Amino acid sequence: MGDVAAKIRIMPESTDIDLAELKAALKNAIPDYARLHAMEERPIAFGLKAIVMAVILDKNVAGTEGIEGILASVKGVESVEVEEVGLL
Amino acid sequence: MAEAKPHLNLAVIGHVDHGKSTLVGRMMYETGAVDQHTIDEYRKEASSKGKSTFEFAWVMDSLKEERERGVTIDIAHQRFDTDKYYFTVVDCPGHRDFIKNMITGASQADAAILVVAAPDGVMAQTKEHVFLSRTLGVSQLIIAINKMDDTKPAYSEERYKEVKEEVSKLLKMVGFKVDEIPFIPVSAFEGDNLTKLSDKNTPWYKGATMIEALNNLKMPVKPTTLPLRVPVQDVYTISGVGTVPVGRVETGVMKKGDKIIFEPANAAGEVKSIEMHHEEVPEALPGDNIGWNVRGIGRNDIRRGDVCGHVDNPPTVAKEFTAQIVVLQHPSAISAGYTPVFHCHTSQIACTITEIKAKLDPRTGSVKEQNPAFIKAGDAAIITVRPSKPMVIEKVKEIPQLGRFAIRDMGQTIAAGMCQNVTPR
């Protein structure tokens, strides 16, 4: 079984959150069994932007629950949603 | 140009070692997505490493590194073209804990090839994947009865018929229309019946080739005629704007000025404006990720897990519902009274399984046991469920997007299921 790529959408708590700081904090929070592949801001609506991350999870990781919990606990994060998973 | 062709997401599913990777590799080769030179190089390298019998699967492994380098924010999938469509292959992680992502995630397979090795027939994961395809709303299937070169005797029509019958029973049980599904005897390894009929090895087979079956797939239609359902992901108060819920339209169409209601919150209001990618849009369609400004509703009136619909056809709030589930993994046994967490659209609610009405026989689709005392991993069953608090769920036959769920407990995905009937609140 190969590594798993996951596309994760992170919503900030409000439009006042500094997204550059939030991105840095999210990057720092990534656990050892995962690596960040790409990260970008995605405009949603009314000035609100999401941060979308593509992370690659080690092949032995069972599910996305772990990393979802870690990212959700980063200050300034409202919600974490895995949009897509796929085997590499 | 290839880019102008319509695009379909194709999942390749089936039991481990039934030849999924080999089939995908072979299809990529046959359609020119991987050229002969590359195959020859890999063949040479593979045989020097003693892997010559699995060259196509091995090509896939080697191409993986290339795809990983190509990963951007859009996860790079394998791709091949027929003359009618271009396909991206959705390779689902095998671990069962990823099934939750497939049920609640945004990406959906438009069609699936179910690979069943002829010598083995229906195996545990064949069952599981067929059930999951149905639960995940994959309505178009192609059955590849693979490894026909390895039946005894080779290319046995009798074995093909036996496996076809076995798979048909399984498909009927979960509600697939078997008459509309092609069953193709193939050898991914030898290349039989993929691009052209194999007159030499399977003269008895006169049906479609794999390529023809792929070309016969239909483009999915956006569910715009179904009732409006938008599960709420998050709710914001934006200064100068007001209350803005955010979510993805699952079914129906939302227009500016529509009278809407959020359930189970029972909060009604009006759509003042809709934005997508920061731009105002007059209407939102299925698949659109939107924020919409609502008049008459405060931020604290609604929350994640609520579902927005039109007031004249509001989302169904269940007091109780019946469902068909398949148990994927559980350390012991599930009996009435069990209360795990149900993940359905954006809601996560503890629900009690109040009754196990029947255990089903996956090979025949018939009831194996009425009111069994318990069910275990691998079992399919009909259950009655009572949510611990009000929850929106719809009959899978009416609004499939809102009728499927994953059951989680102890950090694992225990089961996947679809709602058959709802007793409204």
Coordinates of C-alpha atoms in Angstrom, one line a residue:
Chain A
M1 CA 0.0 0.0 0.0
G2 CA 1.4 3.4 -1.0
D3 CA 1.4 6.8 0.7
V4 CA -1.8 8.7 0.9
A5 CA -2.3 12.3 -0.3
A6 CA -5.0 14.2 1.5
K7 CA -6.4 17.6 0.6
I8 CA -7.5 19.4 3.7
R9 CA -9.5 22.6 4.0
I10 CA -9.0 24.7 7.1
M11 CA -11.5 27.5 7.9
P12 CA -10.3 30.4 10.2
E13 CA -12.4 31.5 13.2
S14 CA -13.2 34.8 11.6
T15 CA -12.2 37.2 8.8
D16 CA -9.9 39.0 11.3
I17 CA -7.4 36.1 11.6
D18 CA -4.0 36.8 10.0
L19 CA -3.8 34.1 7.4
A20 CA 0.0 34.3 7.0
E21 CA 0.4 33.6 10.7
L22 CA -2.2 30.9 10.6
K23 CA -0.4 29.2 7.7
A24 CA 2.9 29.3 9.6
A25 CA 1.2 27.8 12.6
L26 CA -0.4 25.1 10.6
K27 CA 2.9 24.2 8.9
N28 CA 4.6 23.9 12.3
A29 CA 1.8 21.7 13.6
I30 CA 2.2 19.0 10.9
P31 CA 3.2 15.7 12.7
D32 CA 6.2 13.6 11.8
Y33 CA 4.2 11.0 9.9
A34 CA 3.0 13.6 7.4
R35 CA 4.6 16.1 5.1
L36 CA 3.3 19.3 3.6
H37 CA 3.2 19.3 -0.1
A38 CA 1.3 22.5 -1.0
M39 CA -0.7 25.1 0.7
E40 CA -2.8 27.9 -0.7
E41 CA -5.5 30.4 0.2
R42 CA -8.9 29.9 -1.4
P43 CA -11.4 32.7 -1.5
I44 CA -14.8 31.5 -0.2
A45 CA -17.2 34.4 0.2
F46 CA -17.6 37.9 1.7
G47 CA -13.9 38.3 2.4
L48 CA -13.6 34.9 4.0
K49 CA -10.7 32.7 2.9
A50 CA -10.0 29.1 3.5
I51 CA -6.5 27.6 3.7
V52 CA -6.1 24.4 1.6
M53 CA -3.3 22.1 2.3
A54 CA -2.1 19.0 0.4
V55 CA -0.4 16.7 2.8
I56 CA 1.2 13.3 2.2
L57 CA 0.6 10.8 4.9
D58 CA 3.0 7.9 5.6
K59 CA 1.6 4.7 4.2
N60 CA 1.2 3.2 7.7
V61 CA -1.1 6.0 8.9
A62 CA -4.6 4.7 9.4
G63 CA -7.0 7.4 8.5
T64 CA -7.0 11.2 8.7
E65 CA -8.5 11.6 12.1
G66 CA -5.2 12.2 13.8
I67 CA -4.0 15.0 11.6
E68 CA -7.5 16.5 11.5
G69 CA -7.4 16.7 15.3
I70 CA -3.9 18.2 15.4
L71 CA -4.8 20.9 12.8
A72 CA -8.1 21.7 14.5
S73 CA -6.3 22.5 17.8
V74 CA -4.2 25.2 16.1
K75 CA -5.2 28.6 17.5
G76 CA -7.4 30.5 15.1
V77 CA -8.8 27.4 13.3
E78 CA -12.6 27.1 13.2
S79 CA -12.9 23.8 11.3
V80 CA -10.9 21.2 9.4
E81 CA -12.4 19.2 6.6
V82 CA -10.7 16.6 4.5
E83 CA -11.9 17.2 0.9
E84 CA -10.2 14.4 -0.9
V85 CA -7.9 11.4 -0.2
G86 CA -6.1 9.3 -2.8
L87 CA -3.3 6.8 -3.0
L88 CA -0.2 8.1 -4.6
Chain B
M1 CA -7.6 18.0 -28.2
A2 CA -7.7 15.7 -25.2
E3 CA -8.6 18.6 -22.9
A4 CA -11.9 19.1 -24.6
K5 CA -13.1 15.6 -23.9
P6 CA -15.6 15.2 -21.1
H7 CA -14.0 14.0 -17.8
L8 CA -15.0 11.1 -15.6
N9 CA -13.6 10.0 -12.2
L10 CA -13.1 6.3 -12.3
A11 CA -12.6 4.2 -9.2
V12 CA -11.0 0.8 -9.6
I13 CA -12.1 -1.5 -6.8
G14 CA -11.9 -5.1 -5.8
H15 CA -10.3 -7.7 -3.5
V16 CA -6.6 -7.4 -2.8
D17 CA -4.5 -9.2 -5.5
H18 CA -7.3 -9.5 -7.9
G19 CA -5.3 -7.4 -10.3
K20 CA -6.5 -3.8 -9.9
S21 CA -3.1 -2.2 -10.5
T22 CA -2.3 -4.5 -13.3
L23 CA -5.5 -3.6 -15.0
V24 CA -5.0 0.1 -14.6
G25 CA -1.4 -0.2 -15.8
R26 CA -2.5 -2.2 -18.8
M27 CA -5.3 0.3 -19.6
M28 CA -2.8 3.1 -19.5
Y29 CA -0.5 1.2 -21.8
E30 CA -3.3 0.2 -24.2
T31 CA -4.6 3.8 -24.4
G32 CA -1.2 5.3 -25.0
A33 CA -0.9 7.0 -21.6
V34 CA 2.3 5.1 -21.0
D35 CA 4.4 4.6 -24.2
Q36 CA 5.9 1.3 -25.4
H37 CA 9.5 2.6 -24.7
T38 CA 8.7 3.3 -21.1
I39 CA 7.1 -0.2 -20.7
D40 CA 10.2 -1.8 -22.4
E41 CA 12.5 0.0 -20.0
Y42 CA 10.5 -1.1 -17.0
R43 CA 10.2 -4.6 -18.3
K44 CA 14.0 -4.8 -18.6
E45 CA 14.5 -3.3 -15.1
A46 CA 11.8 -5.4 -13.6
S47 CA 13.0 -8.7 -15.0
S48 CA 16.5 -7.9 -13.7
K49 CA 14.9 -7.6 -10.3
G50 CA 12.9 -10.8 -10.8
K51 CA 9.5 -9.0 -11.1
S52 CA 8.8 -9.8 -14.7
T53 CA 5.4 -11.4 -14.1
F54 CA 3.9 -8.2 -12.6
E55 CA 5.3 -5.7 -15.0
F56 CA 2.2 -3.5 -15.3
A57 CA 1.6 -3.3 -11.6
W58 CA 5.2 -2.5 -11.2
V59 CA 5.0 0.3 -13.8
M60 CA 2.3 1.8 -11.7
D61 CA 4.5 1.7 -8.6
S62 CA 7.3 3.4 -10.5
L63 CA 5.1 6.1 -11.9
K64 CA 4.0 6.8 -8.4
E65 CA 7.2 8.7 -7.7
E66 CA 6.6 10.8 -10.8
R67 CA 3.1 11.6 -9.7
E68 CA 4.3 12.5 -6.2
R69 CA 6.7 15.0 -7.7
G70 CA 3.7 16.4 -9.7
V71 CA 1.5 16.8 -6.6
T72 CA 0.2 20.3 -6.3
I73 CA -2.8 21.4 -4.4
D74 CA -4.7 19.3 -6.8
I75 CA -3.7 15.7 -6.0
A76 CA -2.3 14.2 -9.2
H77 CA -4.2 11.1 -10.3
Q78 CA -3.4 8.6 -13.0
R79 CA -5.0 9.5 -16.2
F80 CA -5.9 7.8 -19.5
D81 CA -8.0 8.7 -22.5
T82 CA -10.4 6.8 -24.7
D83 CA -11.7 8.5 -27.8
K84 CA -14.7 9.7 -26.0
Y85 CA -13.6 10.6 -22.4
Y86 CA -10.6 11.3 -20.3
F87 CA -10.5 9.4 -17.1
T88 CA -8.8 10.1 -13.9
V89 CA -8.4 7.0 -11.8
V90 CA -9.4 7.4 -8.1
D91 CA -7.2 5.0 -6.2
C92 CA -8.8 4.6 -2.9
P93 CA -6.5 4.0 0.1
G94 CA -7.1 0.4 1.3
H95 CA -7.3 1.2 5.0
R96 CA -10.8 1.2 6.2
D97 CA -10.4 4.3 8.2
F98 CA -10.3 6.3 5.0
I99 CA -13.8 5.3 4.1
K100 CA -15.2 8.1 6.3
N101 CA -13.4 10.6 4.0
M102 CA -15.0 9.0 1.0
I103 CA -18.5 9.3 2.5
T104 CA -18.2 12.8 3.7
G105 CA -15.6 14.2 1.3
A106 CA -16.1 16.3 -1.8
S107 CA -14.7 14.0 -4.5
Q108 CA -16.9 11.3 -5.9
A109 CA -16.2 8.6 -8.4
D110 CA -18.6 8.8 -11.4
A111 CA -18.1 5.2 -12.3
A112 CA -16.2 2.1 -11.0
I113 CA -14.5 -0.9 -12.4
L114 CA -15.0 -3.9 -10.1
V115 CA -12.2 -6.3 -10.6
V116 CA -12.9 -9.9 -9.6
A117 CA -10.3 -12.6 -10.2
A118 CA -12.0 -15.5 -12.0
P119 CA -10.2 -18.3 -10.1
D120 CA -11.3 -16.8 -6.7
G121 CA -14.7 -15.3 -7.4
V122 CA -16.4 -13.1 -4.8
M123 CA -14.1 -12.5 -1.8
A124 CA -14.5 -10.4 1.4
Q125 CA -13.4 -7.1 -0.1
T126 CA -15.4 -7.7 -3.3
K127 CA -18.5 -7.7 -1.0
E128 CA -17.3 -4.7 0.9
H129 CA -16.4 -2.6 -2.1
V130 CA -19.7 -3.4 -3.9
F131 CA -21.6 -2.2 -0.8
L132 CA -19.5 0.9 -0.5
S133 CA -19.9 1.8 -4.1
R134 CA -23.6 1.8 -3.6
T135 CA -23.4 3.7 -0.4
L136 CA -21.1 6.2 -2.0
G137 CA -23.5 6.7 -4.8
V138 CA -21.5 5.2 -7.6
S139 CA -24.3 4.2 -10.0
Q140 CA -22.3 3.0 -13.0
L141 CA -20.3 -0.2 -12.7
I142 CA -18.2 -2.3 -15.1
I143 CA -17.3 -5.8 -13.9
A144 CA -13.9 -7.0 -15.0
I145 CA -13.7 -10.8 -14.5
N146 CA -10.0 -10.9 -14.5
K147 CA -7.2 -13.5 -14.6
M148 CA -9.2 -15.5 -17.2
D149 CA -5.9 -16.9 -18.4
D150 CA -5.5 -18.5 -14.9
T151 CA -8.8 -20.5 -14.8
K152 CA -8.8 -24.3 -15.0
P153 CA -8.9 -24.8 -17.9
A154 CA -7.7 -21.4 -19.1
Y155 CA -10.4 -19.1 -20.5
S156 CA -13.2 -21.2 -19.1
E157 CA -16.6 -20.0 -20.2
E158 CA -18.2 -22.1 -17.4
R159 CA -16.1 -20.4 -14.7
Y160 CA -16.9 -16.9 -16.2
K161 CA -20.6 -17.8 -16.0
E162 CA -20.3 -19.0 -12.4
V163 CA -18.5 -15.8 -11.3
K164 CA -20.9 -13.6 -13.2
E165 CA -23.8 -15.3 -11.4
E166 CA -22.1 -14.9 -8.0
V167 CA -21.3 -11.2 -8.6
S168 CA -24.8 -10.6 -10.0
K169 CA -26.4 -11.8 -6.7
L170 CA -24.2 -9.5 -4.7
L171 CA -25.0 -6.5 -6.9
K172 CA -28.8 -7.2 -6.8
M173 CA -28.7 -7.3 -3.0
V174 CA -27.5 -3.7 -2.8
G175 CA -29.8 -2.5 -5.5
F176 CA -27.7 -2.4 -8.7
K177 CA -29.6 -3.1 -12.0
V178 CA -27.6 -6.1 -13.1
D179 CA -29.0 -6.1 -16.7
E180 CA -27.4 -2.7 -17.4
I181 CA -23.9 -3.8 -16.1
P182 CA -21.3 -5.2 -18.5
F183 CA -19.4 -8.3 -17.2
I184 CA -16.2 -8.6 -19.2
P185 CA -13.9 -11.6 -19.1
V186 CA -10.4 -10.2 -19.2
S187 CA -6.8 -10.9 -18.6
A188 CA -5.1 -7.7 -17.6
F189 CA -1.9 -9.6 -17.8
E190 CA -2.4 -10.9 -21.4
G191 CA -4.6 -8.0 -22.6
D192 CA -7.7 -10.0 -23.6
N193 CA -10.9 -8.1 -24.3
L194 CA -9.5 -4.7 -23.3
T195 CA -9.2 -2.9 -26.6
K196 CA -10.4 -5.7 -28.9
L197 CA -12.3 -8.9 -28.5
S198 CA -10.0 -11.9 -28.0
D199 CA -11.3 -14.3 -30.7
K200 CA -8.5 -16.7 -29.9
N201 CA -9.0 -17.1 -26.2
T202 CA -12.6 -16.2 -25.5
P203 CA -14.5 -16.9 -28.8
W204 CA -17.6 -17.5 -26.7
Y205 CA -17.7 -13.8 -25.5
K206 CA -19.4 -11.4 -27.8
G207 CA -20.1 -8.5 -25.5
A208 CA -18.3 -5.1 -25.1
T209 CA -14.6 -4.7 -24.7
M210 CA -13.3 -2.7 -21.7
I211 CA -12.8 0.4 -23.9
E212 CA -16.3 0.1 -25.3
A213 CA -17.7 -0.3 -21.9
L214 CA -15.9 2.8 -20.7
N215 CA -17.1 4.7 -23.8
N216 CA -20.7 3.6 -23.0
L217 CA -20.6 5.3 -19.5
K218 CA -22.8 8.3 -19.2
M219 CA -21.8 11.7 -17.9
P220 CA -23.4 12.2 -14.4
V221 CA -26.2 14.7 -14.3
K222 CA -26.0 17.3 -11.5
P223 CA -28.9 16.7 -9.1
T224 CA -30.5 20.1 -9.7
T225 CA -34.0 18.7 -9.8
L226 CA -33.8 17.3 -6.2
P227 CA -34.9 19.3 -3.2
L228 CA -32.3 21.9 -2.0
R229 CA -29.9 20.6 0.6
V230 CA -26.9 22.4 1.8
P231 CA -25.2 21.0 4.9
V232 CA -23.7 23.8 7.0
Q233 CA -19.9 23.6 7.5
D234 CA -19.4 26.7 9.5
V235 CA -21.3 29.9 10.4
Y236 CA -19.8 33.4 10.5
T237 CA -20.8 36.9 11.4
I238 CA -19.1 39.2 8.9
S239 CA -19.1 42.9 9.7
G240 CA -21.1 44.9 7.2
V241 CA -22.7 41.7 5.8
G242 CA -24.4 39.8 8.6
T243 CA -24.8 36.0 9.2
V244 CA -23.0 33.9 6.6
P245 CA -23.2 30.1 6.7
V246 CA -20.6 28.3 4.5
G247 CA -21.1 24.9 2.9
R248 CA -21.3 22.8 -0.3
V249 CA -24.6 22.5 -2.2
E250 CA -25.3 18.8 -2.3
T251 CA -28.6 18.9 -4.2
G252 CA -31.0 21.4 -5.7
V253 CA -30.6 25.0 -6.6
M254 CA -30.3 28.0 -4.3
K255 CA -31.3 31.4 -5.6
K256 CA -31.1 34.9 -4.2
G257 CA -34.4 35.8 -2.5
D258 CA -35.3 32.1 -1.7
K259 CA -37.1 31.4 1.6
I260 CA -35.0 28.9 3.4
I261 CA -35.0 26.9 6.6
F262 CA -32.2 25.3 8.6
E263 CA -33.0 22.0 10.3
P264 CA -32.9 20.6 13.0
A265 CA -32.4 24.3 14.2
N266 CA -35.8 25.1 12.8
A267 CA -34.5 28.6 11.9
A268 CA -36.1 30.2 8.8
G269 CA -35.0 33.2 6.8
E270 CA -34.2 34.5 3.3
V271 CA -31.2 34.3 1.1
K272 CA -30.0 37.9 0.7
S273 CA -27.0 37.1 -1.5
I274 CA -24.7 34.1 -2.5
E275 CA -21.0 34.3 -3.0
M276 CA -18.6 31.7 -4.5
H277 CA -14.8 32.4 -4.8
H278 CA -15.6 35.9 -3.4
E279 CA -17.9 36.7 -6.3
E280 CA -21.6 37.2 -6.1
V281 CA -23.6 34.6 -8.0
P282 CA -27.3 34.6 -8.7
E283 CA -27.7 31.0 -8.0
A284 CA -25.7 28.0 -6.6
L285 CA -25.7 24.5 -8.0
P286 CA -24.7 21.1 -6.7
G287 CA -21.0 20.9 -6.0
D288 CA -20.6 24.7 -5.5
N289 CA -18.8 25.7 -2.3
I290 CA -20.6 28.9 -1.2
G291 CA -21.2 31.4 1.5
W292 CA -24.6 32.8 1.7
N293 CA -25.9 35.8 3.6
V294 CA -29.2 35.1 5.3
R295 CA -31.7 37.6 6.6
G296 CA -33.6 36.8 9.8
I297 CA -31.1 34.3 11.3
G298 CA -28.4 35.0 13.8
R299 CA -25.0 33.3 14.0
N300 CA -26.0 31.5 17.2
D301 CA -29.3 30.2 15.7
I302 CA -27.6 27.7 13.4
R303 CA -24.5 25.5 13.6
R304 CA -22.3 23.0 11.8
G305 CA -24.4 19.9 11.0
D306 CA -27.6 21.8 10.3
V307 CA -29.0 21.4 6.8
C308 CA -30.4 24.3 4.7
G309 CA -33.4 23.6 2.4
H310 CA -36.4 25.5 1.0
V311 CA -39.2 26.2 3.5
D312 CA -41.7 24.4 1.2
N313 CA -39.6 21.2 1.2
P314 CA -37.5 21.3 4.4
P315 CA -34.8 18.8 5.3
T316 CA -36.1 15.7 7.2
V317 CA -35.3 15.6 10.9
A318 CA -35.3 12.0 12.0
K319 CA -36.6 10.7 15.3
E320 CA -35.6 7.3 14.1
F321 CA -34.5 5.7 10.9
T322 CA -33.8 2.3 9.4
A323 CA -30.6 1.6 7.4
Q324 CA -28.7 -1.1 5.6
I325 CA -25.1 -1.2 6.9
V326 CA -22.0 -3.3 6.3
V327 CA -19.7 -3.8 9.3
L328 CA -16.2 -3.1 8.2
Q329 CA -14.3 -3.8 11.4
H330 CA -15.1 -4.3 15.0
P331 CA -13.1 -6.0 17.7
S332 CA -16.1 -8.0 19.0
A333 CA -19.7 -7.9 18.1
I334 CA -22.4 -5.3 17.7
S335 CA -25.8 -5.8 19.4
A336 CA -28.8 -3.6 20.1
G337 CA -28.0 -0.8 22.5
Y338 CA -24.6 0.0 20.9
T339 CA -24.2 3.8 20.6
P340 CA -21.3 4.8 18.2
V341 CA -21.0 8.2 16.4
F342 CA -22.7 8.5 13.0
H343 CA -20.9 10.8 10.5
C344 CA -23.5 12.0 8.0
H345 CA -22.9 15.0 5.8
T346 CA -21.4 17.6 8.2
S347 CA -23.0 16.2 11.3
Q348 CA -21.5 13.9 13.9
I349 CA -24.1 12.5 16.3
A350 CA -24.1 9.6 18.7
C351 CA -26.9 7.3 17.7
T352 CA -28.1 4.1 19.4
I353 CA -28.7 1.0 17.3
T354 CA -32.1 0.0 18.9
E355 CA -32.7 -3.1 16.8
I356 CA -30.9 -5.4 14.5
K357 CA -33.8 -6.4 12.2
A358 CA -32.0 -8.8 9.9
K359 CA -28.7 -10.1 8.9
L360 CA -28.3 -10.5 5.1
D361 CA -26.5 -13.1 3.1
P362 CA -24.2 -11.2 0.8
R363 CA -24.0 -14.0 -1.7
T364 CA -27.7 -14.3 -2.2
G365 CA -29.1 -11.0 -1.0
S366 CA -31.7 -12.9 1.1
V367 CA -32.2 -12.6 4.8
K368 CA -29.9 -15.0 6.6
E369 CA -31.3 -14.4 10.0
Q370 CA -34.2 -12.4 11.4
N371 CA -33.5 -10.4 14.6
P372 CA -30.0 -11.7 15.2
A373 CA -28.6 -11.2 18.6
F374 CA -25.4 -9.6 17.2
I375 CA -23.5 -8.8 14.0
K376 CA -19.8 -8.8 13.4
A377 CA -17.2 -7.6 10.9
G378 CA -18.1 -8.6 7.3
D379 CA -21.8 -8.8 8.0
A380 CA -24.5 -6.8 6.2
A381 CA -27.6 -6.0 8.2
I382 CA -30.8 -3.9 8.4
I383 CA -30.9 -1.9 11.6
T384 CA -33.1 0.6 13.4
V385 CA -31.3 3.7 14.7
R386 CA -32.3 6.4 17.2
P387 CA -30.2 9.6 17.2
S388 CA -29.3 11.0 20.6
K389 CA -30.4 14.4 19.4
P390 CA -32.3 15.6 16.3
M391 CA -30.5 14.9 13.1
V392 CA -31.1 15.5 9.4
I393 CA -30.9 12.4 7.3
E394 CA -32.8 11.5 4.1
K395 CA -33.9 8.3 2.4
V396 CA -31.1 7.2 0.1
K397 CA -33.6 6.5 -2.7
E398 CA -34.9 10.1 -2.5
I399 CA -31.8 12.2 -1.8
P400 CA -28.8 9.9 -2.0
Q401 CA -26.3 12.6 -1.1
L402 CA -27.9 13.0 2.4
G403 CA -28.7 9.4 2.9
R404 CA -25.2 7.9 3.5
F405 CA -23.2 7.7 6.6
A406 CA -20.1 6.2 8.3
I407 CA -20.2 4.8 11.8
R408 CA -17.2 5.5 13.9
D409 CA -16.1 4.3 17.4
M410 CA -12.8 3.9 19.2
G411 CA -11.0 5.9 16.5
Q412 CA -12.1 3.4 13.8
T413 CA -14.6 3.4 11.0
I414 CA -16.8 0.5 12.1
A415 CA -19.4 0.5 9.4
A416 CA -20.8 2.3 6.4
G417 CA -24.5 2.5 5.6
M418 CA -27.4 4.1 3.8
C419 CA -30.7 5.2 5.2
Q420 CA -33.8 3.3 3.9
N421 CA -36.6 4.9 5.8
V422 CA -37.1 7.8 8.2
T423 CA -39.6 8.3 11.0
P424 CA -39.7 12.1 11.1
R425 CA -39.6 14.1 14.4

